[in-house]
PDB file of C-alpha atoms in Angstrom:
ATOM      1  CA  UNK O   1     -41.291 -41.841 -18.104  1.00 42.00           C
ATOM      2  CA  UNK O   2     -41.195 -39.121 -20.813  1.00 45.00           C
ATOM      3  CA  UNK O   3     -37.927 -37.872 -22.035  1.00 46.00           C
ATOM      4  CA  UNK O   4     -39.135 -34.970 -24.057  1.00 49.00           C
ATOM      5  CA  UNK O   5     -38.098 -31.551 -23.415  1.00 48.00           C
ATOM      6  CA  UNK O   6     -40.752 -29.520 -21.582  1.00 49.00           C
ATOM      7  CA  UNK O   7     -42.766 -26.974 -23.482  1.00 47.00           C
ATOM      8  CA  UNK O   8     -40.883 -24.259 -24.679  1.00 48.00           C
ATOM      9  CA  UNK O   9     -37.523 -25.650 -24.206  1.00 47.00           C
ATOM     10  CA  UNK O  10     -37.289 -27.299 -27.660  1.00 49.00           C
ATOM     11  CA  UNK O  11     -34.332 -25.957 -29.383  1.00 48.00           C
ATOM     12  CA  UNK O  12     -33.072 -23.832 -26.037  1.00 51.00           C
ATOM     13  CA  UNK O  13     -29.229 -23.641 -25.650  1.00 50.00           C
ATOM     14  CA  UNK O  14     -28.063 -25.447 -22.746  1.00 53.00           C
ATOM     15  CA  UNK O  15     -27.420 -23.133 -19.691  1.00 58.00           C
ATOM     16  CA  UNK O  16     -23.888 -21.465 -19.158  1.00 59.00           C
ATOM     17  CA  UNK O  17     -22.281 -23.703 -16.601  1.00 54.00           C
ATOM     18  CA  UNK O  18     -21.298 -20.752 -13.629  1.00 60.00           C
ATOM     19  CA  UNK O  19     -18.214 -18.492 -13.915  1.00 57.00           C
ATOM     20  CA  UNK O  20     -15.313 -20.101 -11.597  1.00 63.00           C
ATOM     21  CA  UNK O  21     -12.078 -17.863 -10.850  1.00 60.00           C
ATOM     22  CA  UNK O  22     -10.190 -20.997 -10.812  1.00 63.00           C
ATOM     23  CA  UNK O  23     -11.480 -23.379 -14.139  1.00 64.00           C
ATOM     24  CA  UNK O  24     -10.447 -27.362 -14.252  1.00 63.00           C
ATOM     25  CA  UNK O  25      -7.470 -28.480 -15.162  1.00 65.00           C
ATOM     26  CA  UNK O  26      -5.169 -31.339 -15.105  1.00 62.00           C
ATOM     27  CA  UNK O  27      -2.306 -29.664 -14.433  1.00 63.00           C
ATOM     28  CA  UNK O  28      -1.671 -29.010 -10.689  1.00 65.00           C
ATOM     29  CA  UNK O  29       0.131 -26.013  -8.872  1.00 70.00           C
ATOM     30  CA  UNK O  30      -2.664 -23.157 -10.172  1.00 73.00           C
ATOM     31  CA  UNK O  31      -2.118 -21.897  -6.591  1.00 76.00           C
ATOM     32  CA  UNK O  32       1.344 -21.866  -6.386  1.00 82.00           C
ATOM     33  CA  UNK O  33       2.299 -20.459 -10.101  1.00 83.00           C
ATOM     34  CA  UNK O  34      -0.539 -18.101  -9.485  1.00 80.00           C
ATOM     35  CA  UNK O  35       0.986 -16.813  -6.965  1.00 85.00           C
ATOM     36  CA  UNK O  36       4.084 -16.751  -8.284  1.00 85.00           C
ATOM     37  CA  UNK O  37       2.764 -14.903 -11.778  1.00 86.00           C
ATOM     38  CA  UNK O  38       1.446 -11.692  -9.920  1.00 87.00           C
ATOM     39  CA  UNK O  39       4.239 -11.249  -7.446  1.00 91.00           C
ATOM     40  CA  UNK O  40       6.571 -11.318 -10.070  1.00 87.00           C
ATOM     41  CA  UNK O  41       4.877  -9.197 -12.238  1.00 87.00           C
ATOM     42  CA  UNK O  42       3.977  -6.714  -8.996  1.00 88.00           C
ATOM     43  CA  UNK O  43       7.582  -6.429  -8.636  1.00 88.00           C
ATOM     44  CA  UNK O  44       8.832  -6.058 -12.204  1.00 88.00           C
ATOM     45  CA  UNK O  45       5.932  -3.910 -13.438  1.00 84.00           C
ATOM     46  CA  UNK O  46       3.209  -2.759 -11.455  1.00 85.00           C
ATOM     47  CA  UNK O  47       5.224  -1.540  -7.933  1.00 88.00           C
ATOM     48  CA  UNK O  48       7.763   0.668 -10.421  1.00 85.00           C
ATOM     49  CA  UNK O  49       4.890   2.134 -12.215  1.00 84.00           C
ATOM     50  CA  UNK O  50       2.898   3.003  -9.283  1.00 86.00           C
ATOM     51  CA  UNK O  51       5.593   4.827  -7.605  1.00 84.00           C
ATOM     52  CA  UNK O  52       6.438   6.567 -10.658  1.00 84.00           C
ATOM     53  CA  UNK O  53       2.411   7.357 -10.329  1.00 82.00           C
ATOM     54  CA  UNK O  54       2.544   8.241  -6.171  1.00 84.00           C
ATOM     55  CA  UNK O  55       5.679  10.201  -7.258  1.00 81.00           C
ATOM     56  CA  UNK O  56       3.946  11.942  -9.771  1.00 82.00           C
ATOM     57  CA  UNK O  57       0.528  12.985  -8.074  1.00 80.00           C
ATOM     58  CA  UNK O  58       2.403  15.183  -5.552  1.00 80.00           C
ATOM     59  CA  UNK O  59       2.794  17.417  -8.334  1.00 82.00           C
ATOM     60  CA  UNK O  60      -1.167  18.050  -9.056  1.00 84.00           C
ATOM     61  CA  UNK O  61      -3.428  17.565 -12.056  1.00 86.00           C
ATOM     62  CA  UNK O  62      -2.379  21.226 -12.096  1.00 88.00           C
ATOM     63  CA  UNK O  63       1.297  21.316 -11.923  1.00 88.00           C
ATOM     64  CA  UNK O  64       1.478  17.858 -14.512  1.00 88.00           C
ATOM     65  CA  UNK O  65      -0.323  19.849 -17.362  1.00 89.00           C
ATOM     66  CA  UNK O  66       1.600  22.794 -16.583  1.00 91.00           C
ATOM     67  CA  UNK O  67       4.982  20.945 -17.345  1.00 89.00           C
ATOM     68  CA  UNK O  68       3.222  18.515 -20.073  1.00 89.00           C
ATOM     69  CA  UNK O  69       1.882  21.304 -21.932  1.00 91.00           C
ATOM     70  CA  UNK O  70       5.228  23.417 -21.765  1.00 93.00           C
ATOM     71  CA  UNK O  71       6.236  24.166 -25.881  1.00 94.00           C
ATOM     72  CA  UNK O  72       9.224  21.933 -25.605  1.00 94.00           C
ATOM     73  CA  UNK O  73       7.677  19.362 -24.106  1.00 94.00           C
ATOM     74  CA  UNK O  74       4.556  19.292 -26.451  1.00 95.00           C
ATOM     75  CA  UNK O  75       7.563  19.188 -29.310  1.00 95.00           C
ATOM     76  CA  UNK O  76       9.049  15.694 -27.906  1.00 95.00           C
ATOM     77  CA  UNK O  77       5.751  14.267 -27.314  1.00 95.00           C
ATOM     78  CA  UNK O  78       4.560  15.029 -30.904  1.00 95.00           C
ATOM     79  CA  UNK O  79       7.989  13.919 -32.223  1.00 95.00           C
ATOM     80  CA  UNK O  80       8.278  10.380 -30.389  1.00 95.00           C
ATOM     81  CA  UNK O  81       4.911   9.156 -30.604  1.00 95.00           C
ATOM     82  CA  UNK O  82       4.253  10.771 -34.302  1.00 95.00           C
ATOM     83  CA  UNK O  83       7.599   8.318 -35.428  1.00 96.00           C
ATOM     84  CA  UNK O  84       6.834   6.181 -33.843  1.00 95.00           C
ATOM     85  CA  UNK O  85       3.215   5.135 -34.540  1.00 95.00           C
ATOM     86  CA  UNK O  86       4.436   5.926 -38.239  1.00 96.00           C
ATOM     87  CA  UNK O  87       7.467   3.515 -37.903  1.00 96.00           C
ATOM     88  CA  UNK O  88       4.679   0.768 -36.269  1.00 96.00           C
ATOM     89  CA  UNK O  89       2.840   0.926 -39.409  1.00 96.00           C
ATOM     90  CA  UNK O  90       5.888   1.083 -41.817  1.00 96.00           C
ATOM     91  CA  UNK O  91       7.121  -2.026 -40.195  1.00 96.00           C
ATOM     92  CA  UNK O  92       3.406  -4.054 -40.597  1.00 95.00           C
ATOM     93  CA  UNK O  93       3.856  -3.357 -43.859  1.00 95.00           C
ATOM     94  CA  UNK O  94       6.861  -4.488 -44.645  1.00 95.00           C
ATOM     95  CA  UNK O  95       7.285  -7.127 -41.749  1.00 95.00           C
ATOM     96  CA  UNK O  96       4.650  -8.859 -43.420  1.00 94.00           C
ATOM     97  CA  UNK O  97       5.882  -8.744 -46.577  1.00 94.00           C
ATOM     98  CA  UNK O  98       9.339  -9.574 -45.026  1.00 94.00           C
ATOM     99  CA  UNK O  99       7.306 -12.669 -43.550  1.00 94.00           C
ATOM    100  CA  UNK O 100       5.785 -13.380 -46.267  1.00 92.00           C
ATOM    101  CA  UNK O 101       8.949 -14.131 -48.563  1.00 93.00           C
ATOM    102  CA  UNK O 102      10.826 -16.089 -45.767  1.00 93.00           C
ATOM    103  CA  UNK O 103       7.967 -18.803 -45.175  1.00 91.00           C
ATOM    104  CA  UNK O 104       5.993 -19.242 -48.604  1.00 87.00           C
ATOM    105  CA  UNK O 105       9.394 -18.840 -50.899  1.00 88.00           C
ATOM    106  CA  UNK O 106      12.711 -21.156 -50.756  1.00 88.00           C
ATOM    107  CA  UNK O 107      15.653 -19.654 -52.198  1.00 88.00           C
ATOM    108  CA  UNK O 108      19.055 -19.323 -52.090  1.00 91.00           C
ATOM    109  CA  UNK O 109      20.209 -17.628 -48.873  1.00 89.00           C
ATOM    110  CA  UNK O 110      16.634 -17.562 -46.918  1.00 90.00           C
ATOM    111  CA  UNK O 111      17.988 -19.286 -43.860  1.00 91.00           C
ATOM    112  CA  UNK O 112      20.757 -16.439 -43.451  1.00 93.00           C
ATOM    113  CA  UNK O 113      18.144 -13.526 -44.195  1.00 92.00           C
ATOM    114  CA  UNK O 114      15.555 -15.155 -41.465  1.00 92.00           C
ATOM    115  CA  UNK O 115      18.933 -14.934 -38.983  1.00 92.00           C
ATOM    116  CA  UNK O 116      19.433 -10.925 -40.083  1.00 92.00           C
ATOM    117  CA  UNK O 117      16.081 -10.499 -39.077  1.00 93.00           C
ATOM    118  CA  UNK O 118      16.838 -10.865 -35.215  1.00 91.00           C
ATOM    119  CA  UNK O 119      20.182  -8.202 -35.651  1.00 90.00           C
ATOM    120  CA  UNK O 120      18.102  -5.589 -33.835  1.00 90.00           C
ATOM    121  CA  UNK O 121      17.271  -7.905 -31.285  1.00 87.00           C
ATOM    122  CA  UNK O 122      21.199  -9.042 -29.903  1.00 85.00           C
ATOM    123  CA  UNK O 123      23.064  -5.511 -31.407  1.00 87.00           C
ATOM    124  CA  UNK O 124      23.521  -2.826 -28.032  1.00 89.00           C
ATOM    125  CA  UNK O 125      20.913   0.138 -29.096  1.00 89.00           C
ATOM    126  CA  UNK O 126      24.143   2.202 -29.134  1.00 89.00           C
ATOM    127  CA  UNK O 127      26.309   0.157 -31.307  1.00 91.00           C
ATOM    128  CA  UNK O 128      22.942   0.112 -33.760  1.00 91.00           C
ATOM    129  CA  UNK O 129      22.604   4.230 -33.580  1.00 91.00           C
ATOM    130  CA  UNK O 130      26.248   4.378 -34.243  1.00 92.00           C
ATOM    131  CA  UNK O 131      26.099   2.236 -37.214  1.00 92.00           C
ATOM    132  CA  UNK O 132      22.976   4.223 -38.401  1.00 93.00           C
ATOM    133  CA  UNK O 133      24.670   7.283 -38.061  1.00 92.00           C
ATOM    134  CA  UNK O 134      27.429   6.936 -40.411  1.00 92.00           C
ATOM    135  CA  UNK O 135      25.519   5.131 -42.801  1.00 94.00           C
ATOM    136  CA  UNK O 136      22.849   7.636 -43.109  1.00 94.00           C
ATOM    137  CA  UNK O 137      24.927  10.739 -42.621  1.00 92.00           C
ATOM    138  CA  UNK O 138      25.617  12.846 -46.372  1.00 91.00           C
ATOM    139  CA  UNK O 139      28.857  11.140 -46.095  1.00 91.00           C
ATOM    140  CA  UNK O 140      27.436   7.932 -45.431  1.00 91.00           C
ATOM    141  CA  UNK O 141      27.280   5.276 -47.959  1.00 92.00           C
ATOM    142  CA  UNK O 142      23.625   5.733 -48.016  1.00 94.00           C
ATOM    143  CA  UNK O 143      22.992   9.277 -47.081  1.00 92.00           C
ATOM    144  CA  UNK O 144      25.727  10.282 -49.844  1.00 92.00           C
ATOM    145  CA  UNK O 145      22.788   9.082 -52.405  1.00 92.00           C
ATOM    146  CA  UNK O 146      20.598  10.902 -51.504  1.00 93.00           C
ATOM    147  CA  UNK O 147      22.537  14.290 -50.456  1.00 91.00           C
ATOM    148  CA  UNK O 148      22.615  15.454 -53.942  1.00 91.00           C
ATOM    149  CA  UNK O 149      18.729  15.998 -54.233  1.00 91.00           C
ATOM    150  CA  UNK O 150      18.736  17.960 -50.842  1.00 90.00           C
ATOM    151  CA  UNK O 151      17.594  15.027 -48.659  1.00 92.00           C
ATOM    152  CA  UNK O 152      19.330  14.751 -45.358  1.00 92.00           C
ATOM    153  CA  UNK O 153      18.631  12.234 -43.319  1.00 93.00           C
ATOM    154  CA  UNK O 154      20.857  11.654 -40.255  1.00 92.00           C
ATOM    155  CA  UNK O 155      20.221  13.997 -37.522  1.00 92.00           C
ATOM    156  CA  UNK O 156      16.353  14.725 -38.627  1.00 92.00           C
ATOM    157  CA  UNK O 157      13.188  13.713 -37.869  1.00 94.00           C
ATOM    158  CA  UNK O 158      13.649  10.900 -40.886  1.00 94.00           C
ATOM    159  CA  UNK O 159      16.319   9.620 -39.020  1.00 94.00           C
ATOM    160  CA  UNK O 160      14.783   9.152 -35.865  1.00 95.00           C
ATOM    161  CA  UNK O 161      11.805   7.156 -38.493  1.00 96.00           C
ATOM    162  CA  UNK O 162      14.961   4.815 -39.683  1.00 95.00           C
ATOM    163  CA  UNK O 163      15.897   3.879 -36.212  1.00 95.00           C
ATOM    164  CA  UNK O 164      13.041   3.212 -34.544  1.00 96.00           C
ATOM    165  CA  UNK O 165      11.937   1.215 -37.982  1.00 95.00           C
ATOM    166  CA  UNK O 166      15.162  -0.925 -37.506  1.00 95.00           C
ATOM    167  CA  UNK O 167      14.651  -1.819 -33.942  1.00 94.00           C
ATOM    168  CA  UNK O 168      10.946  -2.721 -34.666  1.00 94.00           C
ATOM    169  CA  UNK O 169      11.031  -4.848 -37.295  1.00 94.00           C
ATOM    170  CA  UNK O 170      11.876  -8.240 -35.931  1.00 94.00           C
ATOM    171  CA  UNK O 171       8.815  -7.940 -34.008  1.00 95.00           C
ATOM    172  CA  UNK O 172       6.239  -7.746 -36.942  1.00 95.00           C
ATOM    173  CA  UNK O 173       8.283 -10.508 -38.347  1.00 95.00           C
ATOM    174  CA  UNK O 174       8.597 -12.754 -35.537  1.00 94.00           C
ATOM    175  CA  UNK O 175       5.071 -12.295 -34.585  1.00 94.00           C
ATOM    176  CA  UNK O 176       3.516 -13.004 -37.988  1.00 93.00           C
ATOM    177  CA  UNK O 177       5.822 -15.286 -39.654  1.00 93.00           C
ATOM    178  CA  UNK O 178       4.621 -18.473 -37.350  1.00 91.00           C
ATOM    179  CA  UNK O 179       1.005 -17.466 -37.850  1.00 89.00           C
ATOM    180  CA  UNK O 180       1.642 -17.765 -41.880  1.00 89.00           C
ATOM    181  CA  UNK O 181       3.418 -20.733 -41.865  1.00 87.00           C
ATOM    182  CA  UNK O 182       0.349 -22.216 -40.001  1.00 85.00           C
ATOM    183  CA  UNK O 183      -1.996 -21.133 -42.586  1.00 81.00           C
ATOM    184  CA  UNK O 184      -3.325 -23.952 -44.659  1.00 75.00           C
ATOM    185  CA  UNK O 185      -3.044 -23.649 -47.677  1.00 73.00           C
ATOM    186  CA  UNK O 186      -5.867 -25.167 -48.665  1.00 72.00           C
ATOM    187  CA  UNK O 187      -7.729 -22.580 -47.610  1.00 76.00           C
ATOM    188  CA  UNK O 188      -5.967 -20.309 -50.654  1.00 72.00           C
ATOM    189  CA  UNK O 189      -6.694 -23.577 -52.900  1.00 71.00           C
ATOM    190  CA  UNK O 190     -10.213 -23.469 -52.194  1.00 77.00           C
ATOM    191  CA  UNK O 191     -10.645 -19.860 -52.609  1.00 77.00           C
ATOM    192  CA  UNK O 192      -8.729 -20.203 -56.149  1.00 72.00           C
ATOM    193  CA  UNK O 193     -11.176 -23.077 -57.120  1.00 76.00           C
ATOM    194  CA  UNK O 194     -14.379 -21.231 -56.371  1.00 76.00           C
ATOM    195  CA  UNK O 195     -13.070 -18.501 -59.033  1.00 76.00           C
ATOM    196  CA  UNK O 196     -11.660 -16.353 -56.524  1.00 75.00           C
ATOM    197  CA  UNK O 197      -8.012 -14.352 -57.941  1.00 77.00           C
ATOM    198  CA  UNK O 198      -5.230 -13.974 -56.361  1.00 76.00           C
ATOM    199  CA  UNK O 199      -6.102 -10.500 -54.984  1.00 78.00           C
ATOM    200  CA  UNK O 200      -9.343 -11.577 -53.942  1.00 80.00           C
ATOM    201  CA  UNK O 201      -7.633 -14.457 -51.617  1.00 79.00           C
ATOM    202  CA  UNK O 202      -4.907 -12.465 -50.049  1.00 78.00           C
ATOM    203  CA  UNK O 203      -7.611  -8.966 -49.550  1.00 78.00           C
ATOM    204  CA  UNK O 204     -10.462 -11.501 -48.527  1.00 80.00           C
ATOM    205  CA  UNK O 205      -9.177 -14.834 -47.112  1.00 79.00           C
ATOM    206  CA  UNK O 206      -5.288 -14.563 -46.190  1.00 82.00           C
ATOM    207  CA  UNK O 207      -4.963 -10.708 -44.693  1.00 84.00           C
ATOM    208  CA  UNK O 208      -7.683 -11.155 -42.520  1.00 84.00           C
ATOM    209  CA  UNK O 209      -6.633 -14.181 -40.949  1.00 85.00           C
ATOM    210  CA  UNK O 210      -3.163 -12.748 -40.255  1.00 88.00           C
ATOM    211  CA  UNK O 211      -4.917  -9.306 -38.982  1.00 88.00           C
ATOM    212  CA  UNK O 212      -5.090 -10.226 -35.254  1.00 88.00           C
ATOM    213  CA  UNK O 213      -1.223 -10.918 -35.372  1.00 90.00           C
ATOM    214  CA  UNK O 214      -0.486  -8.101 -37.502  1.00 92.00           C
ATOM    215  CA  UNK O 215      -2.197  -5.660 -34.929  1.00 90.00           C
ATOM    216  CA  UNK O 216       0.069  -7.804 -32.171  1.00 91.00           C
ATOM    217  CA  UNK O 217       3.593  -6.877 -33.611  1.00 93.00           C
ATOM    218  CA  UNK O 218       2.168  -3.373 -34.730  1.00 94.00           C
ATOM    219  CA  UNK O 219       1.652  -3.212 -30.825  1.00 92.00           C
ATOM    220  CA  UNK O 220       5.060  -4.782 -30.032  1.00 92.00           C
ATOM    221  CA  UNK O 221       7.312  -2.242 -32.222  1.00 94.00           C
ATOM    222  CA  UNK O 222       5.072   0.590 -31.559  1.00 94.00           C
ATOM    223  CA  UNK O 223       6.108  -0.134 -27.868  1.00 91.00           C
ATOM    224  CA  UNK O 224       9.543  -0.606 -28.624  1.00 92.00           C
ATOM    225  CA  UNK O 225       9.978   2.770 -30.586  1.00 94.00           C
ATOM    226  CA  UNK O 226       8.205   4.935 -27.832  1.00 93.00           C
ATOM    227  CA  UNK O 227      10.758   3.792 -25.119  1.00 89.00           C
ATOM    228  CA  UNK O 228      13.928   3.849 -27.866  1.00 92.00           C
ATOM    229  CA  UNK O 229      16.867   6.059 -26.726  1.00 91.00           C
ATOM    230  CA  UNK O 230      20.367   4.617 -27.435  1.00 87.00           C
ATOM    231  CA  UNK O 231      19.845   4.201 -31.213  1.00 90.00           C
ATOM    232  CA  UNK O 232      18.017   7.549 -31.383  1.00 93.00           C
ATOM    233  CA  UNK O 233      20.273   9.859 -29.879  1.00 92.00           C
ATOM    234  CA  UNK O 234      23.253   8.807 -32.095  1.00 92.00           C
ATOM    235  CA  UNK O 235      21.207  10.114 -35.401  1.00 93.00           C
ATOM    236  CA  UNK O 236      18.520  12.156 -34.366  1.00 91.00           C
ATOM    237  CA  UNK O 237      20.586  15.192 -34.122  1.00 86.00           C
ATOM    238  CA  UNK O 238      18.585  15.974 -30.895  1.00 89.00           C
ATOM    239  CA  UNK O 239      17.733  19.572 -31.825  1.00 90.00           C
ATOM    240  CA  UNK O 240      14.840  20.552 -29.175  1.00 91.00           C
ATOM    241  CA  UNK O 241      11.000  21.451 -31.625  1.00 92.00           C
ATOM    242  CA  UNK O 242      12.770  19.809 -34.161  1.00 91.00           C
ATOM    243  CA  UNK O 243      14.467  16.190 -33.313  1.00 91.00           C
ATOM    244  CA  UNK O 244      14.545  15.877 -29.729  1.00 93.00           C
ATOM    245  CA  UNK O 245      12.721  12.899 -28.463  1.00 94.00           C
ATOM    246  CA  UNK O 246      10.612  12.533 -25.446  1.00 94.00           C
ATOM    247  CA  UNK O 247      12.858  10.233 -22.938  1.00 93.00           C
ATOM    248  CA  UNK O 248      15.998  12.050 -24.119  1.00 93.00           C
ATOM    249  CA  UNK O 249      13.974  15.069 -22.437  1.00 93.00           C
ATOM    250  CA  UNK O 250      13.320  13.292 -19.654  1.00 93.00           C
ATOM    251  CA  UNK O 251      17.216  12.480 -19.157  1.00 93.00           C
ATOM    252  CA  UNK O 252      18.184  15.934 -19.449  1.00 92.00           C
ATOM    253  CA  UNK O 253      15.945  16.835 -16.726  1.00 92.00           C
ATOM    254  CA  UNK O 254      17.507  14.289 -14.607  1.00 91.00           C
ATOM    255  CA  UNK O 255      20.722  15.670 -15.579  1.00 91.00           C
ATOM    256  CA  UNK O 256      19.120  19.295 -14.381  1.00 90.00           C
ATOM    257  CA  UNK O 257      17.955  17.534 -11.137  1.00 90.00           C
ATOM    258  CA  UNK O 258      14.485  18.723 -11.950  1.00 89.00           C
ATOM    259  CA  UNK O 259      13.049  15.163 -10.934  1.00 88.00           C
ATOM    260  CA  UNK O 260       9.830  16.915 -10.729  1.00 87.00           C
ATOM    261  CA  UNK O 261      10.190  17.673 -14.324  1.00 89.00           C
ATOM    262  CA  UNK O 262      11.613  14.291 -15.301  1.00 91.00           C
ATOM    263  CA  UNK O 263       8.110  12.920 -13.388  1.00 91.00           C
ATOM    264  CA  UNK O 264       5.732  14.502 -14.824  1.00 91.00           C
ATOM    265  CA  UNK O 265       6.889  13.952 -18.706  1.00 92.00           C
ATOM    266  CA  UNK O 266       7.016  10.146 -17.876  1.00 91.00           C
ATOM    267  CA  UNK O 267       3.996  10.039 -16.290  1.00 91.00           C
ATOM    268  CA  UNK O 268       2.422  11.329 -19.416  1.00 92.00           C
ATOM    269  CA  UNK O 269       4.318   9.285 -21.433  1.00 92.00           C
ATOM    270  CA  UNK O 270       2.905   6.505 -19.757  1.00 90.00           C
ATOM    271  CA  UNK O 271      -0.799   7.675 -19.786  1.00 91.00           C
ATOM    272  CA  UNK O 272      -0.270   8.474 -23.807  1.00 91.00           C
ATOM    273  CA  UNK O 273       0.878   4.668 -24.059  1.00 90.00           C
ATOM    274  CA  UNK O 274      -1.470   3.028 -22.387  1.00 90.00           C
ATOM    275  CA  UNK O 275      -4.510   4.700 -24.288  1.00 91.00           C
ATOM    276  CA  UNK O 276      -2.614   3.965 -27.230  1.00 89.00           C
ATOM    277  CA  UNK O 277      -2.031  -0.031 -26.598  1.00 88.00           C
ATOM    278  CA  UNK O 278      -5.701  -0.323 -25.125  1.00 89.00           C
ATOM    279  CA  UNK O 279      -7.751   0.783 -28.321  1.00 88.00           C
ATOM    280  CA  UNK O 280      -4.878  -1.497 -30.413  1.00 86.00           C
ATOM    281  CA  UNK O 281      -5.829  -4.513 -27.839  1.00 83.00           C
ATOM    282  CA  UNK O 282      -9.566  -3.363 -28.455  1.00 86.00           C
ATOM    283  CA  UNK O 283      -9.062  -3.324 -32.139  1.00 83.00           C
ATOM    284  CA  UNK O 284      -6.936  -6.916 -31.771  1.00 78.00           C
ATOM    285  CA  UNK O 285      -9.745  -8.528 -29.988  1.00 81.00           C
ATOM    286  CA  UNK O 286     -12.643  -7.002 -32.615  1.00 80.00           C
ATOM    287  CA  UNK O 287     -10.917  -8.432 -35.444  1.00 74.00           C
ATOM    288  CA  UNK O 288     -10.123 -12.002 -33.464  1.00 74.00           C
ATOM    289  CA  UNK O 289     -13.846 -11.892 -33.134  1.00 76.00           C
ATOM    290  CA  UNK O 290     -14.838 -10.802 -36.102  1.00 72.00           C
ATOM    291  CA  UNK O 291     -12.446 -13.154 -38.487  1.00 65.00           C
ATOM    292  CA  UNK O 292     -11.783 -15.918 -35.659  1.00 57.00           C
ATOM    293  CA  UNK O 293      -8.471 -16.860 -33.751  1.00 45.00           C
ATOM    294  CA  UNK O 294      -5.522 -17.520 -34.966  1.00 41.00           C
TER     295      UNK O 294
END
């Protein structure tokens, strides 16, 4: 009996084994926890948004654009999702580098900075625009600094970048700081020994590793800014084509009882996001492909 591969099979991969909705495990209860994830998440996410959808449609392609497309409206839209992609990139900047200190550097006082991180996360979003506020106001201990030089900050556009930059942050941190302390470090080692620099590892061995979780919290606080309200309103100044954001808009139209109004904005609010968050994912899983998981 010959055991050798037939002719033109030497080499050949071995075939995929078949696709299976339901894949092995030793853990039992798929069906139940299943079942379980999607109703919960059908009646947390999915029914609200679809009604907000149904809700929307009786309006008309026509009558949506009509509203969306409206000066004022076009001004909000511009100003929340303009901030806030530019406060999403601020904060993987500096989240990383904020990351970066708190895992590879001991020091005096690191444990009590890590815990200052999460602030954003337990302070009420009105209690944080509050404290903004009168920080960053000319009288403010830090808008008085720069008042001299003509800079205002509180109750502009910048301000509304500060905010939604403080109530992002933890989530750059929080998402990258457990990837980095995972990294081995002999990895960097190895890099140094084959003559590499130090800018060489960190451009060519350490930043892309952390990409893929860098794009995740860029995701997370980019979310978080585009739905931010309490701790915008308190220093944006909410001056309509200049500082007014996009859900304060969509309160005052509740306020109005234009729920018509109110619809349609959200609706493209939520259309804007989800293009926005589906080429980030794309770009996510590119670089997990292309520089492997994390």
């Amino acid at each position: 009996m010959s055991l050798a591969a037939p002719s033109g099979m030497v080499g050949a991969a071995p075939p995929r084994a078949p696709w299976r909705f339901r894949q092995p495990s030793a853990l039992p209860g798929f069906g139940l926890t299943f079942g379980f994830a999607v109703t919960y998440l059908s009646l947390i996410v999915l029914v609200p948004l679809a009604a907000l959808v149904v809700r929307a449609s009786g309006l008309g392609i026509s009558g949506i654009w009509r509203i969306a497309t409206t000066p004022r409206v076009l001004a909000a839209l511009e100003t929340s999702f303009g901030l806030s992609l530019a406060a999403a990139a601020a904060n993987a900047v500096f989240g990383l580098l904020v990351a970066w200190v708190l895992t590879r550097y001991d020091f005096p006082g690191r444990r009590v900075l890590d815990a200052v991180v999460d602030l954003p996360f337990a302070l009420p979003t009105a209690v944080a625009g509050i404290a903004l506020a009168a920080v960053y106001a000319p009288t403010g201990w830090i808008g008085a600094l720069f008042a001299p030089f003509g800079i205002q900050i509180a109750f502009t556009p910048l301000g509304i970048f500060v905010a939604l930059v403080f109530v992002g942050l933890p989530f750059v941190v929080r998402t990258v700081q457990p990837v980095l302390a995972d990294l081995d470090r002999e990895i960097e080692e190895a890099s140094a020994t084959l003559g590499a620099t130090r800018r060489q590892t960190i451009l060519r061995v350490v930043l892309p590793t952390l990409l893929p979780a860098v794009l995740t919290g860029f995701a997370l606080a980019f979310g978080r800014a585009v739905g931010e309200y309490g701790s915008v309103i308190f220093i944006a100044g909410n001056i309509p084509f200049r500082s007014e954001i996009a859900p304060l808009l969509i309160v005052i139209q509740l306020e109005e009882f234009n729920y018509a109004g109110a619809t349609a904005i959200a609706s493209v609010m939520l259309a804007i996001s989800f293009l926005l968050l589906l080429a980030i994912n794309l770009l996510q899983m590119f670089s997990r492909r292309r520089f492997g998981h994390v």
